[in-house]
Amino acid sequence: MPDVRRALVAVALPALLVGACASDGDDTGDPTPEPEQTADAAACEQPDDCPLRVVAGGADVLIGTAVQSDLLESEPAYAEMVAAEFNSVTPENALKWDAVHPEPDTWTFEDADAIVDFAAEHDVAVKGHNLVWAQELVDSTPDWVEEIDAPDELRSALEEHITTVMEHFDTVDRWDVVNEPLQTTGTELYDNHFHRVLGPGYVAEAFEMARSADPDAALYLNENIVEYSPGKRDAFVELVTDLVDDGVPIDGVGLQLHLVNGAPEAGVVSDLVETFTDLDLEVAITELDVPLRESDDLSSQAAVFDQVVEECVGAGCRDVTLWGFTDKHTWIDSFLGPGLEPLILDDDYAPKPAYDALWQVFAAQS
Ligand code: G3I
């Protein structure tokens, strides 16, 4: 099983092997949609009484999951569980640049449209993921974009992409504008194609373009591993602070929390939330999963879910998204290996102790 270093690289593995409260002052309203506030939440005394989306709503929290459009179509149990348990979804891949804009004049929105339509049908909010993600091996930037070396041409392509996608998906209320802007296990801006051609200001430019494209959407910067790496954590705080100080239209930050090496040090998540809340930003958990290590069991896994979600929600997070919800369908299987059971329902969609732990965190915050 991964030790600390291997675990950190492992979280980065997809990026090596294959593949975000109040705004900056131009107040665009509360960036986190109001979860349903139903009287039902008062009746939620134990997990069998009501689903996650109701008990989380009682705590004023969105509970979300990454979803795959083909599974919504092909697997009834998958679709039923998403609609029943979650009030937010993030297209796992369907809204990425390579999925929606694979060639300069080709726009392929069907898969993401299917997810957005499903969400609308079931009163579920949609988080857009992501507008810009460029790294060496795994990312979502098509080759045709990485072949543009003229700054003005690349800037035009970026603006056309962001504008066209956000205007088409105008019911998407939150966007990961830039995903993983920092080096995977470093402390500098990732030297990706946009950084090389447009300079470090590409991050701010992407947010400006996104704000112009949809002034009502909440704009997030999404990052991984900051929960484990103090250096990357400090670098992320510095990057976000600079964006806010420069008046860049950022509304929130996303902490991915792919917890391949178990629980972060106690207090790291709540301290991060407080730091960003002091900058008038929303903080969301955006891609939570907890693969089992040899030393783990379902009870210790539940304790990890409990720790990070309790710290986040207790410090003011109102948006918690899992990177999938059933062990039957998880990116972990392809990227870190099968059988690591990282999510809250098992292969048969039965709740695991982690489900109950999440449920109890929301119930306690209601
Ligand atoms: O759809 C094609 C299929 O037609 C083809 O046969 C198959 C084999 O080549 O590939 C399929 O596309 C894969 C896609 O997932 C859908 O399954 C891509 O190769 C594969 O790279 C892609 O992996 C995704 C990865 O991001 C890269 O985009 C994972 O599912 C997804 O869970 C992962 O999610 C990322 C977040 O976006 C950002 N944070 C890290 C997280 C984990 O890496």
CSV table of C-alpha atoms and ligand atoms in Angstrom, one decimal:
chain,number,residue,atom,x,y,z
A,1,MET,CA,0.0,0.0,0.0
A,2,PRO,CA,1.2,3.5,-0.6
A,3,ASP,CA,3.4,5.1,2.0
A,4,VAL,CA,3.3,8.9,2.3
A,5,ARG,CA,5.5,9.6,-0.7
A,6,ARG,CA,3.9,7.0,-2.9
A,7,ALA,CA,0.5,8.1,-1.7
A,8,LEU,CA,1.2,11.7,-2.7
A,9,VAL,CA,2.5,10.6,-6.1
A,10,ALA,CA,-0.5,8.2,-6.3
A,11,VAL,CA,-2.9,11.1,-5.9
A,12,ALA,CA,-0.9,12.8,-8.6
A,13,LEU,CA,-0.8,9.5,-10.5
A,14,PRO,CA,-3.8,10.4,-12.7
A,15,ALA,CA,-2.1,13.6,-13.4
A,16,LEU,CA,1.1,11.7,-14.4
A,17,LEU,CA,-0.3,8.6,-16.0
A,18,VAL,CA,-3.5,9.8,-17.7
A,19,GLY,CA,-5.6,12.7,-16.2
A,20,ALA,CA,-14.0,25.4,-5.3
A,21,CYS,CA,-19.1,32.7,0.1
A,22,ALA,CA,-19.1,36.0,-1.0
A,23,SER,CA,-17.2,37.0,-4.2
A,24,ASP,CA,-14.4,39.6,-4.5
A,25,GLY,CA,-16.7,42.5,-4.0
A,26,ASP,CA,-18.9,42.5,-7.1
A,27,ASP,CA,-21.5,40.8,-5.0
A,28,THR,CA,-23.2,38.2,-7.2
A,29,GLY,CA,-25.2,36.8,-4.4
A,30,ASP,CA,-24.6,33.7,-2.4
A,31,PRO,CA,-22.5,31.4,-4.6
A,32,THR,CA,-23.8,28.2,-2.9
A,33,PRO,CA,-27.3,27.4,-3.9
A,34,GLU,CA,-29.7,27.0,-1.0
A,35,PRO,CA,-30.1,23.2,-0.3
A,36,GLU,CA,-33.7,22.3,0.1
A,37,GLN,CA,-34.8,23.3,3.6
A,38,THR,CA,-37.5,20.7,4.2
A,39,ALA,CA,-39.4,20.0,7.4
A,40,ASP,CA,-38.3,16.5,6.7
A,41,ALA,CA,-34.9,17.2,8.2
A,42,ALA,CA,-36.5,17.5,11.6
A,43,ALA,CA,-37.6,13.9,11.3
A,44,CYS,CA,-34.1,12.7,10.6
A,45,GLU,CA,-33.3,10.9,13.7
A,46,GLN,CA,-31.2,8.0,12.2
A,47,PRO,CA,-30.0,7.1,8.7
A,48,ASP,CA,-33.0,5.0,7.8
A,49,ASP,CA,-35.3,8.0,8.4
A,50,CYS,CA,-34.1,10.1,5.5
A,51,PRO,CA,-31.5,10.4,2.8
A,52,LEU,CA,-28.3,12.4,2.9
A,53,ARG,CA,-29.7,15.2,0.8
A,54,VAL,CA,-32.4,15.9,3.4
A,55,VAL,CA,-30.3,15.6,6.5
A,56,ALA,CA,-27.6,17.7,4.8
A,57,GLY,CA,-30.2,20.2,3.8
A,58,GLY,CA,-31.1,20.5,7.4
A,59,ALA,CA,-27.5,21.6,8.0
A,60,ASP,CA,-27.7,24.0,5.1
A,61,VAL,CA,-25.2,21.9,3.2
A,62,LEU,CA,-25.1,20.6,-0.4
A,63,ILE,CA,-24.1,17.0,-0.6
A,64,GLY,CA,-22.9,16.0,-4.0
A,65,THR,CA,-21.2,13.3,-6.1
A,66,ALA,CA,-19.3,13.1,-9.3
A,67,VAL,CA,-21.5,11.3,-11.9
A,68,GLN,CA,-20.9,9.6,-15.2
A,69,SER,CA,-23.5,10.2,-17.9
A,70,ASP,CA,-23.4,6.7,-19.3
A,71,LEU,CA,-24.2,5.2,-16.0
A,72,LEU,CA,-27.2,7.5,-15.4
A,73,GLU,CA,-28.5,6.1,-18.6
A,74,SER,CA,-27.5,2.4,-18.3
A,75,GLU,CA,-27.7,1.6,-14.6
A,76,PRO,CA,-31.2,2.3,-13.0
A,77,ALA,CA,-29.8,1.7,-9.4
A,78,TYR,CA,-27.1,4.3,-10.1
A,79,ALA,CA,-29.5,6.9,-11.3
A,80,GLU,CA,-32.0,6.2,-8.5
A,81,MET,CA,-29.4,6.6,-5.8
A,82,VAL,CA,-28.0,9.8,-7.2
A,83,ALA,CA,-31.5,11.3,-7.3
A,84,ALA,CA,-32.4,10.0,-3.8
A,85,GLU,CA,-29.3,10.9,-1.9
A,86,PHE,CA,-27.7,13.9,-3.5
A,87,ASN,CA,-28.7,17.6,-4.2
A,88,SER,CA,-25.6,18.4,-6.2
A,89,VAL,CA,-23.7,16.6,-9.0
A,90,THR,CA,-20.4,17.2,-10.7
A,91,PRO,CA,-20.0,15.6,-14.2
A,92,GLU,CA,-16.8,13.5,-13.6
A,93,ASN,CA,-15.6,14.0,-17.2
A,94,ALA,CA,-18.4,15.2,-19.4
A,95,LEU,CA,-17.8,18.9,-19.0
A,96,LYS,CA,-14.0,18.8,-19.5
A,97,TRP,CA,-12.5,20.6,-22.4
A,98,ASP,CA,-11.5,17.3,-24.2
A,99,ALA,CA,-15.1,16.1,-23.8
A,100,VAL,CA,-17.1,19.2,-24.9
A,101,HIS,CA,-14.6,20.9,-27.4
A,102,PRO,CA,-12.4,18.2,-28.8
A,103,GLU,CA,-11.6,20.1,-32.0
A,104,PRO,CA,-11.5,23.8,-32.8
A,105,ASP,CA,-14.9,23.9,-34.4
A,106,THR,CA,-16.5,20.8,-32.7
A,107,TRP,CA,-18.7,21.1,-29.7
A,108,THR,CA,-20.0,17.9,-28.1
A,109,PHE,CA,-22.4,18.8,-25.3
A,110,GLU,CA,-24.7,15.7,-25.4
A,111,ASP,CA,-23.2,13.8,-22.4
A,112,ALA,CA,-23.1,16.9,-20.2
A,113,ASP,CA,-26.6,17.9,-21.4
A,114,ALA,CA,-27.9,14.5,-20.2
A,115,ILE,CA,-26.4,15.1,-16.7
A,116,VAL,CA,-27.8,18.6,-16.6
A,117,ASP,CA,-31.2,17.4,-17.7
A,118,PHE,CA,-31.2,14.6,-15.1
A,119,ALA,CA,-30.2,17.1,-12.4
A,120,ALA,CA,-33.0,19.5,-13.4
A,121,GLU,CA,-35.5,16.6,-13.3
A,122,HIS,CA,-34.5,15.8,-9.7
A,123,ASP,CA,-34.0,19.2,-8.2
A,124,VAL,CA,-30.2,18.7,-8.1
A,125,ALA,CA,-27.7,21.5,-8.6
A,126,VAL,CA,-24.8,21.1,-11.0
A,127,LYS,CA,-21.1,22.0,-10.4
A,128,GLY,CA,-19.2,22.5,-13.6
A,129,HIS,CA,-15.8,20.7,-13.7
A,130,ASN,CA,-13.6,22.1,-15.2
A,131,LEU,CA,-12.9,24.9,-17.7
A,132,VAL,CA,-9.0,24.7,-17.6
A,133,TRP,CA,-6.9,21.7,-16.6
A,134,ALA,CA,-3.5,21.4,-18.3
A,135,GLN,CA,-0.8,19.2,-17.1
A,136,GLU,CA,1.9,17.0,-18.7
A,137,LEU,CA,0.3,13.6,-18.9
A,138,VAL,CA,-3.3,13.6,-17.5
A,139,ASP,CA,-5.4,16.6,-18.0
A,140,SER,CA,-8.4,17.7,-20.1
A,141,THR,CA,-6.7,20.0,-22.6
A,142,PRO,CA,-6.9,18.6,-26.2
A,143,ASP,CA,-3.8,18.5,-28.3
A,144,TRP,CA,-5.1,21.1,-30.7
A,145,VAL,CA,-5.1,23.6,-27.9
A,146,GLU,CA,-1.6,22.7,-26.8
A,147,GLU,CA,-0.4,23.2,-30.4
A,148,ILE,CA,-1.4,27.0,-30.2
A,149,ASP,CA,1.8,28.9,-29.4
A,150,ALA,CA,0.7,32.4,-30.2
A,151,PRO,CA,-0.4,34.2,-27.0
A,152,ASP,CA,-3.3,36.1,-28.7
A,153,GLU,CA,-4.5,33.0,-30.5
A,154,LEU,CA,-4.4,30.9,-27.3
A,155,ARG,CA,-6.1,33.7,-25.3
A,156,SER,CA,-8.9,33.8,-28.0
A,157,ALA,CA,-9.3,30.0,-27.9
A,158,LEU,CA,-9.5,30.1,-24.1
A,159,GLU,CA,-12.1,32.9,-24.1
A,160,GLU,CA,-14.2,31.2,-26.8
A,161,HIS,CA,-14.1,27.9,-24.9
A,162,ILE,CA,-15.1,29.4,-21.5
A,163,THR,CA,-17.7,31.6,-23.0
A,164,THR,CA,-19.3,29.0,-25.2
A,165,VAL,CA,-19.4,26.4,-22.5
A,166,MET,CA,-20.7,28.6,-19.7
A,167,GLU,CA,-23.3,30.2,-21.9
A,168,HIS,CA,-24.6,26.8,-23.1
A,169,PHE,CA,-24.6,25.4,-19.6
A,170,ASP,CA,-26.2,28.4,-18.0
A,171,THR,CA,-27.9,26.5,-15.2
A,172,VAL,CA,-24.6,25.3,-13.9
A,173,ASP,CA,-24.2,27.4,-10.7
A,174,ARG,CA,-20.6,26.7,-9.7
A,175,TRP,CA,-17.6,26.2,-11.9
A,176,ASP,CA,-14.1,24.8,-11.2
A,177,VAL,CA,-12.5,27.5,-13.5
A,178,VAL,CA,-9.0,26.3,-13.1
A,179,ASN,CA,-8.2,22.8,-11.8
A,180,GLU,CA,-4.9,22.0,-10.1
A,181,PRO,CA,-3.0,25.2,-10.9
A,182,LEU,CA,0.0,24.2,-8.8
A,183,GLN,CA,2.7,21.6,-9.4
A,184,THR,CA,1.3,18.3,-8.3
A,185,THR,CA,3.8,17.8,-5.4
A,186,GLY,CA,5.5,21.2,-5.6
A,187,THR,CA,4.8,24.8,-4.5
A,188,GLU,CA,5.0,26.7,-7.8
A,189,LEU,CA,2.4,27.3,-10.5
A,190,TYR,CA,2.4,24.2,-12.7
A,191,ASP,CA,4.4,25.0,-15.8
A,192,ASN,CA,1.6,24.0,-18.2
A,193,HIS,CA,0.8,25.1,-21.7
A,194,PHE,CA,-1.3,28.1,-20.6
A,195,HIS,CA,1.4,29.2,-18.2
A,196,ARG,CA,4.1,28.9,-20.8
A,197,VAL,CA,2.3,30.8,-23.5
A,198,LEU,CA,0.2,33.3,-21.5
A,199,GLY,CA,2.3,33.6,-18.3
A,200,PRO,CA,1.2,33.1,-14.7
A,201,GLY,CA,-1.6,35.6,-15.3
A,202,TYR,CA,-3.6,32.9,-17.2
A,203,VAL,CA,-5.3,31.9,-14.0
A,204,ALA,CA,-6.7,35.4,-13.4
A,205,GLU,CA,-7.6,35.8,-17.1
A,206,ALA,CA,-9.6,32.6,-17.0
A,207,PHE,CA,-11.6,33.8,-14.0
A,208,GLU,CA,-12.2,37.2,-15.7
A,209,MET,CA,-13.4,35.4,-18.8
A,210,ALA,CA,-15.7,33.2,-16.7
A,211,ARG,CA,-17.2,36.1,-14.8
A,212,SER,CA,-18.0,37.8,-18.1
A,213,ALA,CA,-19.5,34.6,-19.5
A,214,ASP,CA,-21.9,34.0,-16.6
A,215,PRO,CA,-22.0,36.7,-13.8
A,216,ASP,CA,-24.3,34.6,-11.8
A,217,ALA,CA,-22.0,31.5,-11.5
A,218,ALA,CA,-19.7,31.0,-8.5
A,219,LEU,CA,-16.1,30.6,-9.6
A,220,TYR,CA,-13.8,28.2,-7.9
A,221,LEU,CA,-10.1,27.3,-7.9
A,222,ASN,CA,-9.8,23.6,-7.3
A,223,GLU,CA,-6.6,21.9,-5.9
A,224,ASN,CA,-5.4,18.6,-4.5
A,225,ILE,CA,-2.9,17.4,-1.9
A,226,VAL,CA,-2.9,20.7,0.1
A,227,GLU,CA,-4.3,18.7,3.0
A,228,TYR,CA,-1.1,16.6,3.2
A,229,SER,CA,1.6,19.0,2.0
A,230,PRO,CA,2.3,22.0,4.2
A,231,GLY,CA,4.4,23.6,1.4
A,232,LYS,CA,1.7,23.2,-1.2
A,233,ARG,CA,-0.9,24.3,1.3
A,234,ASP,CA,1.0,27.6,1.9
A,235,ALA,CA,1.5,28.1,-1.8
A,236,PHE,CA,-2.2,27.6,-2.5
A,237,VAL,CA,-3.2,30.1,0.2
A,238,GLU,CA,-0.7,32.6,-1.2
A,239,LEU,CA,-2.0,32.1,-4.8
A,240,VAL,CA,-5.6,32.5,-3.7
A,241,THR,CA,-4.7,35.5,-1.5
A,242,ASP,CA,-3.0,37.2,-4.4
A,243,LEU,CA,-6.0,36.6,-6.7
A,244,VAL,CA,-8.3,38.2,-4.1
A,245,ASP,CA,-6.0,41.1,-3.5
A,246,ASP,CA,-5.8,41.7,-7.2
A,247,GLY,CA,-9.6,41.9,-7.4
A,248,VAL,CA,-9.8,38.7,-9.5
A,249,PRO,CA,-13.5,37.5,-9.5
A,250,ILE,CA,-13.0,34.3,-7.5
A,251,ASP,CA,-15.8,33.1,-5.2
A,252,GLY,CA,-14.5,29.9,-3.7
A,253,VAL,CA,-11.9,27.3,-3.4
A,254,GLY,CA,-12.2,23.5,-3.8
A,255,LEU,CA,-10.3,21.1,-1.7
A,256,GLN,CA,-10.4,17.8,-3.6
A,257,LEU,CA,-9.4,15.5,-0.7
A,258,HIS,CA,-8.5,12.4,-2.5
A,259,LEU,CA,-7.4,10.9,0.9
A,260,VAL,CA,-5.1,8.1,-0.3
A,261,ASN,CA,-3.1,8.3,2.9
A,262,GLY,CA,-5.8,8.5,5.4
A,263,ALA,CA,-6.9,11.4,7.5
A,264,PRO,CA,-4.9,14.7,7.3
A,265,GLU,CA,-3.5,16.0,10.5
A,266,ALA,CA,-6.4,17.1,12.8
A,267,GLY,CA,-7.3,20.8,12.2
A,268,VAL,CA,-5.7,21.2,8.8
A,269,VAL,CA,-9.0,21.2,7.0
A,270,SER,CA,-10.7,23.5,9.5
A,271,ASP,CA,-7.7,25.9,9.5
A,272,LEU,CA,-7.8,26.0,5.7
A,273,VAL,CA,-11.5,26.8,5.7
A,274,GLU,CA,-11.0,29.6,8.3
A,275,THR,CA,-8.2,31.0,6.2
A,276,PHE,CA,-10.3,31.2,3.1
A,277,THR,CA,-13.4,32.3,4.9
A,278,ASP,CA,-11.4,35.2,6.2
A,279,LEU,CA,-10.9,36.1,2.5
A,280,ASP,CA,-14.7,36.1,2.1
A,281,LEU,CA,-14.5,32.9,0.0
A,282,GLU,CA,-16.6,29.8,0.0
A,283,VAL,CA,-14.8,26.5,0.7
A,284,ALA,CA,-16.0,23.3,-0.8
A,285,ILE,CA,-14.9,19.7,-0.5
A,286,THR,CA,-15.0,18.7,-4.2
A,287,GLU,CA,-13.7,15.2,-4.8
A,288,LEU,CA,-13.7,13.3,-1.5
A,289,ASP,CA,-12.8,9.6,-1.5
A,290,VAL,CA,-10.9,7.5,1.0
A,291,PRO,CA,-9.2,4.4,-0.6
A,292,LEU,CA,-8.5,1.6,1.9
A,293,ARG,CA,-4.9,1.0,2.8
A,294,GLU,CA,-3.8,-2.3,4.3
A,295,SER,CA,-4.0,-0.8,7.8
A,296,ASP,CA,-7.5,0.4,7.2
A,297,ASP,CA,-11.0,-1.1,7.7
A,298,LEU,CA,-14.4,0.2,7.1
A,299,SER,CA,-14.6,1.7,10.6
A,300,SER,CA,-11.3,3.6,10.2
A,301,GLN,CA,-12.4,4.7,6.8
A,302,ALA,CA,-15.7,6.1,8.3
A,303,ALA,CA,-13.6,8.0,10.9
A,304,VAL,CA,-11.7,9.7,8.1
A,305,PHE,CA,-14.9,10.8,6.3
A,306,ASP,CA,-16.2,12.0,9.7
A,307,GLN,CA,-13.1,14.0,10.5
A,308,VAL,CA,-12.7,16.0,7.3
A,309,VAL,CA,-16.4,16.6,6.7
A,310,GLU,CA,-17.0,17.6,10.4
A,311,GLU,CA,-14.0,20.0,10.3
A,312,CYS,CA,-15.1,21.5,7.0
A,313,VAL,CA,-18.8,21.9,7.8
A,314,GLY,CA,-18.1,22.9,11.4
A,315,ALA,CA,-15.8,25.7,10.0
A,316,GLY,CA,-18.4,26.9,7.5
A,317,CYS,CA,-18.3,24.7,4.4
A,318,ARG,CA,-21.7,24.4,2.8
A,319,ASP,CA,-20.7,22.1,-0.2
A,320,VAL,CA,-19.4,18.6,0.1
A,321,THR,CA,-18.9,16.5,-3.0
A,322,LEU,CA,-17.7,12.9,-3.2
A,323,TRP,CA,-15.8,11.6,-6.2
A,324,GLY,CA,-18.4,9.0,-6.8
A,325,PHE,CA,-20.6,7.3,-4.2
A,326,THR,CA,-20.4,3.5,-4.8
A,327,ASP,CA,-17.3,1.3,-4.8
A,328,LYS,CA,-18.7,-0.3,-8.0
A,329,HIS,CA,-17.8,2.8,-10.0
A,330,THR,CA,-14.6,4.7,-8.9
A,331,TRP,CA,-11.7,6.1,-10.8
A,332,ILE,CA,-9.5,4.6,-8.1
A,333,ASP,CA,-9.9,1.2,-9.6
A,334,SER,CA,-8.2,2.3,-12.8
A,335,PHE,CA,-5.6,4.6,-11.3
A,336,LEU,CA,-4.6,3.0,-8.0
A,337,GLY,CA,-5.9,-0.5,-8.3
A,338,PRO,CA,-9.1,-2.5,-7.7
A,339,GLY,CA,-10.6,-3.3,-4.4
A,340,LEU,CA,-9.7,-0.2,-2.5
A,341,GLU,CA,-13.4,0.6,-1.8
A,342,PRO,CA,-13.0,4.4,-1.5
A,343,LEU,CA,-16.6,5.5,-1.2
A,344,ILE,CA,-19.7,5.4,1.0
A,345,LEU,CA,-21.8,2.6,-0.6
A,346,ASP,CA,-20.5,-0.8,-1.5
A,347,ASP,CA,-20.6,-2.6,-4.9
A,348,ASP,CA,-24.2,-3.5,-4.2
A,349,TYR,CA,-25.2,0.1,-3.3
A,350,ALA,CA,-25.5,-0.8,0.4
A,351,PRO,CA,-24.5,1.9,2.9
A,352,LYS,CA,-21.1,1.4,4.5
A,353,PRO,CA,-20.1,2.8,7.9
A,354,ALA,CA,-18.8,5.9,6.0
A,355,TYR,CA,-22.4,6.6,4.9
A,356,ASP,CA,-23.6,6.6,8.5
A,357,ALA,CA,-20.6,8.8,9.5
A,358,LEU,CA,-21.5,11.4,6.9
A,359,TRP,CA,-25.1,11.2,7.8
A,360,GLN,CA,-24.4,11.8,11.5
A,361,VAL,CA,-22.1,14.8,10.8
A,362,PHE,CA,-24.9,16.5,8.9
A,363,ALA,CA,-27.5,15.6,11.6
A,364,ALA,CA,-25.3,17.0,14.3
A,365,GLN,CA,-25.0,20.3,12.4
A,366,SER,CA,-28.7,20.6,11.7
B,1,G3I,O1,-14.2,7.7,-22.7
B,1,G3I,C1,-13.0,7.1,-23.1
B,1,G3I,C2,-13.3,5.8,-23.7
B,1,G3I,O2,-14.0,6.0,-24.9
B,1,G3I,C3,-12.0,5.1,-24.0
B,1,G3I,O3,-12.2,3.8,-24.5
B,1,G3I,C4,-11.2,4.9,-22.7
B,1,G3I,C5,-9.9,4.2,-22.8
B,1,G3I,O4,-8.9,5.1,-23.5
B,1,G3I,O5,-10.9,6.2,-22.1
B,1,G3I,C6,-12.2,6.9,-21.8
B,1,G3I,O6,-11.9,8.2,-21.3
B,1,G3I,C7,-11.3,8.1,-20.0
B,1,G3I,C8,-12.3,8.9,-19.1
B,1,G3I,O7,-11.7,9.0,-17.7
B,1,G3I,C9,-13.7,8.3,-19.0
B,1,G3I,O8,-13.6,7.1,-18.4
B,1,G3I,C10,-10.0,8.7,-20.0
B,1,G3I,O9,-9.1,7.9,-20.7
B,1,G3I,C11,-9.4,8.9,-18.6
B,1,G3I,O10,-8.2,9.6,-18.6
B,1,G3I,C12,-10.4,9.7,-17.7
B,1,G3I,O11,-9.9,9.7,-16.4
B,1,G3I,C13,-10.5,10.7,-15.6
B,1,G3I,C14,-9.4,11.6,-15.1
B,1,G3I,O12,-9.9,12.6,-14.2
B,1,G3I,C15,-8.8,12.4,-16.3
B,1,G3I,O13,-9.8,13.2,-16.9
B,1,G3I,C16,-11.2,10.0,-14.4
B,1,G3I,O14,-12.3,9.3,-14.8
B,1,G3I,C17,-11.6,11.1,-13.4
B,1,G3I,O15,-12.1,10.5,-12.2
B,1,G3I,C18,-10.4,11.9,-13.0
B,1,G3I,O16,-10.9,12.9,-12.2
B,1,G3I,C19,-9.9,13.9,-11.8
B,1,G3I,C20,-10.6,15.2,-11.7
B,1,G3I,O17,-11.1,15.6,-13.0
B,1,G3I,C21,-9.6,16.3,-11.2
B,1,G3I,N1,-9.0,15.9,-9.9
B,1,G3I,C22,-8.3,14.6,-9.9
B,1,G3I,C23,-9.4,13.5,-10.4
B,1,G3I,C24,-8.7,12.1,-10.3
B,1,G3I,O18,-7.7,12.1,-11.3
